[in-house]
Tab-separated table of C-alpha atoms and ligand atoms in Angstrom:
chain	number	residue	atom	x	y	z
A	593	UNK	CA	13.403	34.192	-50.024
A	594	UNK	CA	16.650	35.793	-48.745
A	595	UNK	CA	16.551	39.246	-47.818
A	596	UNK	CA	19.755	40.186	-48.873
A	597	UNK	CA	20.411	37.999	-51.897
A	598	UNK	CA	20.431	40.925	-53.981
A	599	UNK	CA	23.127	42.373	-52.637
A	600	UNK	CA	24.959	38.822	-52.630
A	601	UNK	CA	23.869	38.695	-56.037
A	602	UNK	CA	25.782	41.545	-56.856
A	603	UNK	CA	29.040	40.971	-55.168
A	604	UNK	CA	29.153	38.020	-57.460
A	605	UNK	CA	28.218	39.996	-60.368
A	606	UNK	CA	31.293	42.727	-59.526
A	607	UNK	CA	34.255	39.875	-58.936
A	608	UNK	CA	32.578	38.032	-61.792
A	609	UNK	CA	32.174	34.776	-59.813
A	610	UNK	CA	28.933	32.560	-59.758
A	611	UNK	CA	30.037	29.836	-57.184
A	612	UNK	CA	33.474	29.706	-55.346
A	613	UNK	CA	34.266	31.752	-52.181
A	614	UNK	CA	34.539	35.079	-52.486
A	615	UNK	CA	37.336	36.627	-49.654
A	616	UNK	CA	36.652	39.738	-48.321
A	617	UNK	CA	40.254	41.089	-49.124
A	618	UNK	CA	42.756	38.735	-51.328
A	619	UNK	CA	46.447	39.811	-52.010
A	620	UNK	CA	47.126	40.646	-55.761
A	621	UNK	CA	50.783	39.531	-56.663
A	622	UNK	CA	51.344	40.868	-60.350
A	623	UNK	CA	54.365	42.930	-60.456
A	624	UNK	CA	57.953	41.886	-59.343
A	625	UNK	CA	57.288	40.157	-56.390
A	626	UNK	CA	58.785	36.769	-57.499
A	627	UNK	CA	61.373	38.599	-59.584
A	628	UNK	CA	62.473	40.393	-56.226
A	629	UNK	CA	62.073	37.214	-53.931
A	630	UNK	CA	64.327	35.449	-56.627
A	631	UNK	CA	66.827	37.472	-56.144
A	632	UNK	CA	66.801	38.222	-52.022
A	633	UNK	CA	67.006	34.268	-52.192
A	634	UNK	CA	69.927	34.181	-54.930
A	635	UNK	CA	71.802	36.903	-52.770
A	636	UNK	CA	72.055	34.518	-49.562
A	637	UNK	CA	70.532	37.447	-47.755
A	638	UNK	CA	67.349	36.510	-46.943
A	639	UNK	CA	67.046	37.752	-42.968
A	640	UNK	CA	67.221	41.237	-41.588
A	641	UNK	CA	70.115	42.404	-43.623
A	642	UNK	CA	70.047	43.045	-47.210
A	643	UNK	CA	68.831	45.569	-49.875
A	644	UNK	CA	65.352	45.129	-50.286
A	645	UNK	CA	64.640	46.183	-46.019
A	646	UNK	CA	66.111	49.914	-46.625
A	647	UNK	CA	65.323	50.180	-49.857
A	648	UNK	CA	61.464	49.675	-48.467
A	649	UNK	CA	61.804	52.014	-45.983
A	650	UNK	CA	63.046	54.514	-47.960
A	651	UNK	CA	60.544	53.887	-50.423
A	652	UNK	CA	57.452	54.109	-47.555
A	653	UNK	CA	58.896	56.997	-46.112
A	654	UNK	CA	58.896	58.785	-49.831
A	655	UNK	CA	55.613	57.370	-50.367
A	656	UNK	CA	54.053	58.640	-47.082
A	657	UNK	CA	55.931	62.297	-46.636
A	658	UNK	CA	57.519	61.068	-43.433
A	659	UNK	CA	61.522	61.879	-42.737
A	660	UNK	CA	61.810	58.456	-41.855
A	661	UNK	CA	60.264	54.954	-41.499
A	662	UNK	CA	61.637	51.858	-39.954
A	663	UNK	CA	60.735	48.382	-40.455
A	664	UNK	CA	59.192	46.166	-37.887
A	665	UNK	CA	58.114	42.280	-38.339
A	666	UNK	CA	54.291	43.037	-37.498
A	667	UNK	CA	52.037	46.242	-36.870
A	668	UNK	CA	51.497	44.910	-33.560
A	669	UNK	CA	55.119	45.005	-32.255
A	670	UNK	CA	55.485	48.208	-34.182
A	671	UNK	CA	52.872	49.968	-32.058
A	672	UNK	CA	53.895	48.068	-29.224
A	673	UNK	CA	57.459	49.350	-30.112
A	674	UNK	CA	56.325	52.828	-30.811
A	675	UNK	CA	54.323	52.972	-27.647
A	676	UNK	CA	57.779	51.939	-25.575
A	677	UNK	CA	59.607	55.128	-27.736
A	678	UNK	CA	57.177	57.484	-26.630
A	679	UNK	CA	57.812	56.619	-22.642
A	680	UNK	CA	55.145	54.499	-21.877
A	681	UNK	CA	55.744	52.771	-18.623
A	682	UNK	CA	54.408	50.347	-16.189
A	683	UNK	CA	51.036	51.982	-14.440
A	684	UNK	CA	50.718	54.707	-16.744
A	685	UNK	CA	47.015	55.133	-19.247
A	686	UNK	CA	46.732	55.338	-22.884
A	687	UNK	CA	43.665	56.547	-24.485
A	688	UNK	CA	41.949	54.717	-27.275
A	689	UNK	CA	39.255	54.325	-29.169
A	690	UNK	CA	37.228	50.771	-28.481
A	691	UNK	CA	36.323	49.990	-31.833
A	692	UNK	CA	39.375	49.039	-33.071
A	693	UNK	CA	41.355	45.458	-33.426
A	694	UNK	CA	42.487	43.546	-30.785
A	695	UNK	CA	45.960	44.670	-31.942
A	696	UNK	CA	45.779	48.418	-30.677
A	697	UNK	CA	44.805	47.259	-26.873
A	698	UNK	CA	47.343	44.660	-26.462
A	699	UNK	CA	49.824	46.759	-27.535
A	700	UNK	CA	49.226	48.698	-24.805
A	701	UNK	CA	48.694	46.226	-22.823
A	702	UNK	CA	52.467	44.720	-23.496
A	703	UNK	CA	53.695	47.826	-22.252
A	704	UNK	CA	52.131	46.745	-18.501
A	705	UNK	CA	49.669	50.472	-19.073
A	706	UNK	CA	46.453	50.227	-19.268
A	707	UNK	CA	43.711	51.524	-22.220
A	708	UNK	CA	41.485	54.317	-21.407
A	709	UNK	CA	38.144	53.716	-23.929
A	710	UNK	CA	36.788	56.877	-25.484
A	711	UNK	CA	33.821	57.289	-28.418
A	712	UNK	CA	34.374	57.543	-32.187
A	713	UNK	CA	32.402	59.701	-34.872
A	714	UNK	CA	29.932	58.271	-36.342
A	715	UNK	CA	31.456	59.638	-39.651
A	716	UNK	CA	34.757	58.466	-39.424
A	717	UNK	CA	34.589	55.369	-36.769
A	718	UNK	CA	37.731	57.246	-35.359
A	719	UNK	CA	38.017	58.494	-32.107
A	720	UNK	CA	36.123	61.567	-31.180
A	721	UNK	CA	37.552	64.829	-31.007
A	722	UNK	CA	34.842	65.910	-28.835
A	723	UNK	CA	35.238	62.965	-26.334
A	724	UNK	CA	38.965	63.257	-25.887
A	725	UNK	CA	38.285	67.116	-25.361
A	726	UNK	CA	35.284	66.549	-22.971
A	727	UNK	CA	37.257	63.648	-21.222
A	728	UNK	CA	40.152	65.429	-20.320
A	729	UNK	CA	38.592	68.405	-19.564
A	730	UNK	CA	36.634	66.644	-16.583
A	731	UNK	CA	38.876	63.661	-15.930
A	732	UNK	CA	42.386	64.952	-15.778
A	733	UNK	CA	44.661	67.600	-14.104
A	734	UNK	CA	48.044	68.838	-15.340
A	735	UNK	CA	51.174	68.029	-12.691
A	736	UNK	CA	54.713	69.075	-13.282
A	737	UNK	CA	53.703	69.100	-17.248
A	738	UNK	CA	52.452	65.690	-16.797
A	739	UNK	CA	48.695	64.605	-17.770
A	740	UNK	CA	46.855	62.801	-14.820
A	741	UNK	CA	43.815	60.984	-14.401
A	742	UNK	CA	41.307	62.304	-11.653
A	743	UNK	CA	39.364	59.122	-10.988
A	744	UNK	CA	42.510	56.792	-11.027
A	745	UNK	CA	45.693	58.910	-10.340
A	746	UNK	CA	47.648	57.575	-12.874
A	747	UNK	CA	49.464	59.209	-16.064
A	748	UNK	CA	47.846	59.453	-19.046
A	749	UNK	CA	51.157	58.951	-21.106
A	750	UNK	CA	49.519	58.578	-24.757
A	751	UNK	CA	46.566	58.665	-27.470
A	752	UNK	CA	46.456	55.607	-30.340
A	753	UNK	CA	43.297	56.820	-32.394
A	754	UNK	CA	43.085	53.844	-35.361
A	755	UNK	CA	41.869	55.164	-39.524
A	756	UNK	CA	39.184	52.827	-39.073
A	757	UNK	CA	39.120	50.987	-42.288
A	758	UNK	CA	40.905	53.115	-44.365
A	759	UNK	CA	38.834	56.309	-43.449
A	760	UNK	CA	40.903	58.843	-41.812
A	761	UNK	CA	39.572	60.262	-38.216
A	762	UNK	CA	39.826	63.794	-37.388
A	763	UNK	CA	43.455	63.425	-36.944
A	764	UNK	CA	44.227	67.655	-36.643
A	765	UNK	CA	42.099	68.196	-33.850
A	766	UNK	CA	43.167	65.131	-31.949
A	767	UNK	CA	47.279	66.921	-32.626
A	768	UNK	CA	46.209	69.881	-31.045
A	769	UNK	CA	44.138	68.512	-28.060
A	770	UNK	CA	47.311	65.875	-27.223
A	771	UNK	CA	49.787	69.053	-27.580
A	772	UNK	CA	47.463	71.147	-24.928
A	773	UNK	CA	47.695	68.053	-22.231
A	774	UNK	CA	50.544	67.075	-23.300
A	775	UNK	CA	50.157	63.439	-24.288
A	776	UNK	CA	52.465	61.464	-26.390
A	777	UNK	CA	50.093	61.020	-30.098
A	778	UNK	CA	50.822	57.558	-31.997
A	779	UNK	CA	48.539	56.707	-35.064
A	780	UNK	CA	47.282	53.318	-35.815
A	781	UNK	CA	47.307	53.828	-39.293
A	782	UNK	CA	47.532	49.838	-39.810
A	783	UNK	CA	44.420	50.306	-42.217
A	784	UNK	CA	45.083	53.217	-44.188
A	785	UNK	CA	47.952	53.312	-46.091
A	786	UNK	CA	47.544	55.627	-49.245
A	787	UNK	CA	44.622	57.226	-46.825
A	788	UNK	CA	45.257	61.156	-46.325
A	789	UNK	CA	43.833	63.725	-44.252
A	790	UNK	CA	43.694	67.465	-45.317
A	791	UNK	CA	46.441	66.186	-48.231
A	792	UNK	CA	48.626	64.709	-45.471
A	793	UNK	CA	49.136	60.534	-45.343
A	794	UNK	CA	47.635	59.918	-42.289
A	795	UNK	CA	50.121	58.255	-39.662
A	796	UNK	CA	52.687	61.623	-40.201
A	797	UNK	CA	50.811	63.571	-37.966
A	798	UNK	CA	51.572	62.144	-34.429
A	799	UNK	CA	55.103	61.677	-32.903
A	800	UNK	CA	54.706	58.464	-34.524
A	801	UNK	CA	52.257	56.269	-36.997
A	802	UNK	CA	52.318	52.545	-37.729
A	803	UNK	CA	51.790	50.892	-41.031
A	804	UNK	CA	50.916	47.301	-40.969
A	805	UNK	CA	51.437	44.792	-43.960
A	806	UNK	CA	49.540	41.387	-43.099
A	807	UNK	CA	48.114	39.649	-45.444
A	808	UNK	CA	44.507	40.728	-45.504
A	809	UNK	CA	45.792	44.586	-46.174
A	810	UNK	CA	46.318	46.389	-48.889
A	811	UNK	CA	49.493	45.796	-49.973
A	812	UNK	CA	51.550	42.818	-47.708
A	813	UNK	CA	55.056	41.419	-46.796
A	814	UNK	CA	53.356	37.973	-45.425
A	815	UNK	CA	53.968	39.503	-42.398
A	816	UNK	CA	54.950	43.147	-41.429
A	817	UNK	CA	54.718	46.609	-39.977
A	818	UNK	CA	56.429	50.054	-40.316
A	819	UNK	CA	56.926	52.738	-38.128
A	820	UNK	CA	57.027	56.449	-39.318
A	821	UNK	CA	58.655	59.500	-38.051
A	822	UNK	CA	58.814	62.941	-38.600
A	823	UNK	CA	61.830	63.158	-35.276
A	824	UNK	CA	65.032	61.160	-37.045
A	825	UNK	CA	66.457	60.815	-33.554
A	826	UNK	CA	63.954	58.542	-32.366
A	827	UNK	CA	63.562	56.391	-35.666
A	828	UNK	CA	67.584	56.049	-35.174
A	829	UNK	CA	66.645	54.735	-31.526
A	830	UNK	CA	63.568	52.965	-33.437
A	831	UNK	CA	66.218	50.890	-35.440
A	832	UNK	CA	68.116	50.459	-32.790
A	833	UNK	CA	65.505	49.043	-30.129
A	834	UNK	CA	64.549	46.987	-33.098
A	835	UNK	CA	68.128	45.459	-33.850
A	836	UNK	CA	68.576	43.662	-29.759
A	837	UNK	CA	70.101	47.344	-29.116
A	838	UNK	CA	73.945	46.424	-30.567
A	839	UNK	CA	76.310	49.034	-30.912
A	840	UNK	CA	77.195	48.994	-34.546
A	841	UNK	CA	80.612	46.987	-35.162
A	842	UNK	CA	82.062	44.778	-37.738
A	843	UNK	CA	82.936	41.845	-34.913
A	844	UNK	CA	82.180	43.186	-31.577
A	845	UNK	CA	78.754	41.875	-29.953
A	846	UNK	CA	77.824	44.816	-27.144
A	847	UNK	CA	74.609	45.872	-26.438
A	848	UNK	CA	73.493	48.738	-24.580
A	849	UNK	CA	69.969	47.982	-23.225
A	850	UNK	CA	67.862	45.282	-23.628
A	851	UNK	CA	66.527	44.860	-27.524
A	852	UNK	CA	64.046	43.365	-29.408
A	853	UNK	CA	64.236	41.179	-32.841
A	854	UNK	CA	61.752	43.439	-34.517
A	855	UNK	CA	63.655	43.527	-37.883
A	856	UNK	CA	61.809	42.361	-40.916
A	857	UNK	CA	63.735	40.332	-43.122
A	858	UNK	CA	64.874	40.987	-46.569
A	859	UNK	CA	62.810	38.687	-48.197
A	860	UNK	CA	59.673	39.973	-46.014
A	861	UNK	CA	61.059	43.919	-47.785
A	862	UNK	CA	61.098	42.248	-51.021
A	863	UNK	CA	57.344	41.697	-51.499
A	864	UNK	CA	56.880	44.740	-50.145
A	865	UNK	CA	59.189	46.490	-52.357
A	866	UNK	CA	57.480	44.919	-55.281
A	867	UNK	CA	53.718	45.753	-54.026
A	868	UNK	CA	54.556	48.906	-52.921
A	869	UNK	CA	55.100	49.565	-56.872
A	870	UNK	CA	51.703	48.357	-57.272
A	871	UNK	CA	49.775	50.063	-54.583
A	872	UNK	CA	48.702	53.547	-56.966
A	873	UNK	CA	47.500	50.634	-59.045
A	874	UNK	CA	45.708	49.262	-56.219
A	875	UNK	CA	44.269	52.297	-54.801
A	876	UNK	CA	42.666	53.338	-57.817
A	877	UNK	CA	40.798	49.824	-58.651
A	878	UNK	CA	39.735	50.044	-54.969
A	879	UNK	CA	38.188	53.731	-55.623
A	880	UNK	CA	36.240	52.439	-58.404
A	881	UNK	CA	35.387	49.269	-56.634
A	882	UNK	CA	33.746	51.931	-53.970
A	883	UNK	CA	32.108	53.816	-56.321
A	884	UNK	CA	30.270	50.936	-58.065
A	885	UNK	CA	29.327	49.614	-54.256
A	886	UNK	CA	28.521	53.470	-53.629
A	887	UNK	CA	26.280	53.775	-56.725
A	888	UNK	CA	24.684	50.759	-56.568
A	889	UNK	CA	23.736	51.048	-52.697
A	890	UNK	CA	22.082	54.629	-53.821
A	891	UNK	CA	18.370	53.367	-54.542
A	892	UNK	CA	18.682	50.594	-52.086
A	893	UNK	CA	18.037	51.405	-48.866
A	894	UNK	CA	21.123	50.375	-47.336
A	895	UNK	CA	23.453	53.215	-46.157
A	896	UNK	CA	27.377	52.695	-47.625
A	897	UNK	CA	29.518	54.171	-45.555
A	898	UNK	CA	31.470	57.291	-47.456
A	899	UNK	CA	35.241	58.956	-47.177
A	900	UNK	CA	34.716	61.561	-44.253
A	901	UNK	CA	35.106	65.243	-44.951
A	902	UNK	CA	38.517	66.323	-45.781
A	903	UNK	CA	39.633	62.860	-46.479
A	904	UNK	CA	40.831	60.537	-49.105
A	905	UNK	CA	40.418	57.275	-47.868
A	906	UNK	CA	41.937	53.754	-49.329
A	907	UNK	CA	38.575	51.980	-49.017
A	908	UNK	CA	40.574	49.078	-47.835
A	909	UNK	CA	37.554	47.366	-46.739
A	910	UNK	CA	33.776	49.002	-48.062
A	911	UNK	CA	31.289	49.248	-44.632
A	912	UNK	CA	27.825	48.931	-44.974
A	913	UNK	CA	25.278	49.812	-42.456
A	914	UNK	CA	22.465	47.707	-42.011
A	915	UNK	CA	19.246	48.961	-39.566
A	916	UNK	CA	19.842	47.314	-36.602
A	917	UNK	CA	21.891	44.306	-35.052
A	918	UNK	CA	19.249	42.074	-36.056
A	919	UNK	CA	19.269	42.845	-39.852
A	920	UNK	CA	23.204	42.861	-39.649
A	921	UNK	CA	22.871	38.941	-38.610
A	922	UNK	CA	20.582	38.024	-41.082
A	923	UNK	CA	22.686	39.656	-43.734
A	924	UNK	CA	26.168	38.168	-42.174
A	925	UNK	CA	24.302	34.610	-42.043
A	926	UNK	CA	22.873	34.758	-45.918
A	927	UNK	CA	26.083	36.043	-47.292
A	928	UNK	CA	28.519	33.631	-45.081
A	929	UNK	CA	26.312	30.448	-45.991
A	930	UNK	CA	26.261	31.120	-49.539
A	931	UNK	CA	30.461	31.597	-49.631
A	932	UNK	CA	30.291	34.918	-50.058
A	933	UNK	CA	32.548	36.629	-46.932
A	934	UNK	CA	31.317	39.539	-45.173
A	935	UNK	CA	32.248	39.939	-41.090
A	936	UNK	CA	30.907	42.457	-38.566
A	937	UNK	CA	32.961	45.174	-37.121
A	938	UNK	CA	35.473	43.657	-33.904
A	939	UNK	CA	33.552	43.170	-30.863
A	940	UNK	CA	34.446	46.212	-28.750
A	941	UNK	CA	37.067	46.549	-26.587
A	942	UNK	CA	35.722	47.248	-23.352
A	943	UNK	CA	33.435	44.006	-23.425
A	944	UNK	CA	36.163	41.757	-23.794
A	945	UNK	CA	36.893	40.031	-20.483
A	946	UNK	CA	40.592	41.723	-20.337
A	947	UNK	CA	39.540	44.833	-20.778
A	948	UNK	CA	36.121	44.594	-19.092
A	949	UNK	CA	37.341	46.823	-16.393
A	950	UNK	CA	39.130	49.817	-18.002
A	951	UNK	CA	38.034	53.228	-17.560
A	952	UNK	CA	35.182	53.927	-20.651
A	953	UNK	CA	33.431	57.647	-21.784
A	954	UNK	CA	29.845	57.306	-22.881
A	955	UNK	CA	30.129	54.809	-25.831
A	956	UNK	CA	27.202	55.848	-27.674
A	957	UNK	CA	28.590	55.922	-31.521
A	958	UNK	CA	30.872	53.051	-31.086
A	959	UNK	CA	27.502	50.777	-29.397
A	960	UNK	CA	25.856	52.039	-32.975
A	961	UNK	CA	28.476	51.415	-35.266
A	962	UNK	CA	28.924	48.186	-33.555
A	963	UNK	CA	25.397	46.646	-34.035
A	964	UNK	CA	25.383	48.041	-37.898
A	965	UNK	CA	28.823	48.053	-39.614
A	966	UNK	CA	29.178	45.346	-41.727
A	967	UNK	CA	32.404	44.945	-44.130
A	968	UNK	CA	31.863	43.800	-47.494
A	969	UNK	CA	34.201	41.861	-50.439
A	970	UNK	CA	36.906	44.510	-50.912
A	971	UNK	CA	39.671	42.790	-52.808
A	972	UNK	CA	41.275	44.627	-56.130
A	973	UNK	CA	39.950	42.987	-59.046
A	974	UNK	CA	41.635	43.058	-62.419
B	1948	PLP	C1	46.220	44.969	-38.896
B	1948	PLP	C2	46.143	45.884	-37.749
B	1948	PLP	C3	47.214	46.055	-36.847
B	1948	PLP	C4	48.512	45.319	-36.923
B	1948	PLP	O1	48.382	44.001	-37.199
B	1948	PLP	P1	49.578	43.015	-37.572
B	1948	PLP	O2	48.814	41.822	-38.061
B	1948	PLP	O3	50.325	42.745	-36.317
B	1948	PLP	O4	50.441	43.601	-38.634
B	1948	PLP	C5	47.077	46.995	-35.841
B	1948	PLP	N1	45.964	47.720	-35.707
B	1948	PLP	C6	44.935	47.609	-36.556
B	1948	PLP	C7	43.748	48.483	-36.374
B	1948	PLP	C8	44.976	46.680	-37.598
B	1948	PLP	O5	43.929	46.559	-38.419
């Protein structure tokens, strides 16, 4: 007999679904998505000019309490973008967390720096105040108001702690520990969208978070990313990195550095327009969604991984922790074969041959999480 069936048993019972595959997060179309797409195609303007891009930033930056946001075609080139903003150069170190997608390291990596691996909370899965404290206060030295590694010489230019599933980290004490060394603080806030911290959307309280708005989030474009800013200088220069740096004019092509195509078209802004209506929607089916997994993992032995303190998490995808790596694979194998998806956390960072040699703290919570975390079905069901 399967170990786990009756907890496959169950995810069929909550999506209502005795055979077919069950995803681990579908997209929900059921507002004005086609209405909107209809009419970005009827308008001619269906690339990065048209209504529906502003009106979505305006509409994320409202949502989110940030002065401004700015569109990007993917999270990845938004944090790659954001990363770039901030002053990252060639040489220079950014600090990380290693559980995390691939996403957050290659940023970094694009920008020719190089990721600096420190632990997570076991509560949150975000990066550890404690460890960023404890690392720079025995691995760095302050130089003309410049952070700098001990072991390596280099510049620590920057800190990209990731809301690890939806669950904020302690985001306030990561602010003030970046503000003492004086290192640049972008948010990976890919995952948590509609997540806050202390009442505050979490991505507003670095120089700069990043939104992402694949497919497998909680609300999508197809493809997409947004960058937020609380500076409205920089998320002018945002848009303007983002455009292949022209100078605004009605025929004149100049440009004044060298750009990127990062703009996401209109009809990219029109789905998200339209599921941006329907994300409160959303992030109320997925509390309840929680609470059922939450409730019904109570008497069972298996430990379902909560909101951290202070927090209100999305729950964009439910975690639960299983006793050890071996039980995790049993689980992942039972669940899998019978069509029912469920995935272990990302492989972490440091053992992944291109990162195999970057600088690592003691790795003790992330090692944990890693041989234990195991996402379940998280889609909205209606
Ligand atoms: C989804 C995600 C991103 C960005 O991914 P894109 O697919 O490029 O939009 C970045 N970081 C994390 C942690 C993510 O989950």
């Amino acid at each position: 007999m399967a170990t786990y069936q009756f907890i496959i048993d169950k995810i069929r019972d909550i999506y209502d679904e005795p055979e077919k595959f069950i995803p681990l997060h579908a997209p929900l179309f059921v507002g004005n998505e086609k209405k909107y797409l209809n009419e970005c195609i009827d308008s001619t303007y269906v690339s990065s000019v048209g209504r529906f891009v502003n009106l979505f930033e305006e509409k994320i930056s409202e949502f989110t309490g940030s002065k401004r946001a700015v569109v990007c075609v993917n999270g990845t080139n938004a944090l790659y973008l954001a990363l770039n903003l901030v002053g990252v150069k060639q040489y220079d170190e950014v600090i990380t967390q290693p559980l995390t997608f691939i996403a957050t390291a290659n940023a970094i990596s694009y920008c020719g720096a190089l990721p600096i691996f420190l632990d997570v909370d076991r509560n949150t899965m975000g990066l550890s105040p404690e460890s960023l404290k404890s690392f720079l206060a025995t691995s760095s030295e302050m130089k003309d108001g410049e952070c700098y590694n001990l072991v390596t010489g280099k510049r620590i230019k920057a800190c990209v702690p990731m809301h690890t599933f939806g669950h904020p980290c302690r985001i306030d004490e990561i602010v003030a520990i970046c503000e003492k060394y004086k290192i640049e603080l972008i948010e990976d806030a890919a995952e948590s969208i509609g997540s806050y911290y202390k009442g505050k959307h979490t991505g507003t309280f670095g120089k700069i978070g990043v939104l992402s708005f694949n497919g497998n989030k909680t609300i999508t474009t197809g493809g997409g990313g947004m960058l937020l800013f609380n500076d409205e200088k920089m998320a002018s220069r945002a848009k303007h990195l983002s455009t292949q740096a022209k100078i605004a004019h009605p025929w004149e092509f100049v440009h004044d550095e060298v750009g990127y195509n990062y703009r996401m078209p209109n009809i990219n802004a029109a789905l998200g327009v339209a599921q941006l209506e329907s994300l409160s929607f959303f992030l109320e089916k997925k509390r309840l969604l929680a609470e059922e997994y939450s409730f019904f993992f109570k008497d069972k032995n298996v430990d379902f991984f909560h909101e951290p303190e202070n927090s209100i998490s999305n729950y964009w995808l439910n975690v639960i922790l299983l006793e050890s790596k071996t039980e995790r694979d049993i689980f992942l194998a039972e669940s899998n074969n019978q069509k029912v998806m469920t995935r272990p956390v990302w492989r972490l960072m440091n053992k992944l041959t291109m990162f195999e040699k970057c600088q690592c703290s003691d790795l003790s919570n992330a090692e944990w999480l890693e041989k234990r975390v195991v996402n379940i079905p998280s889609s909205v069901k209606i």
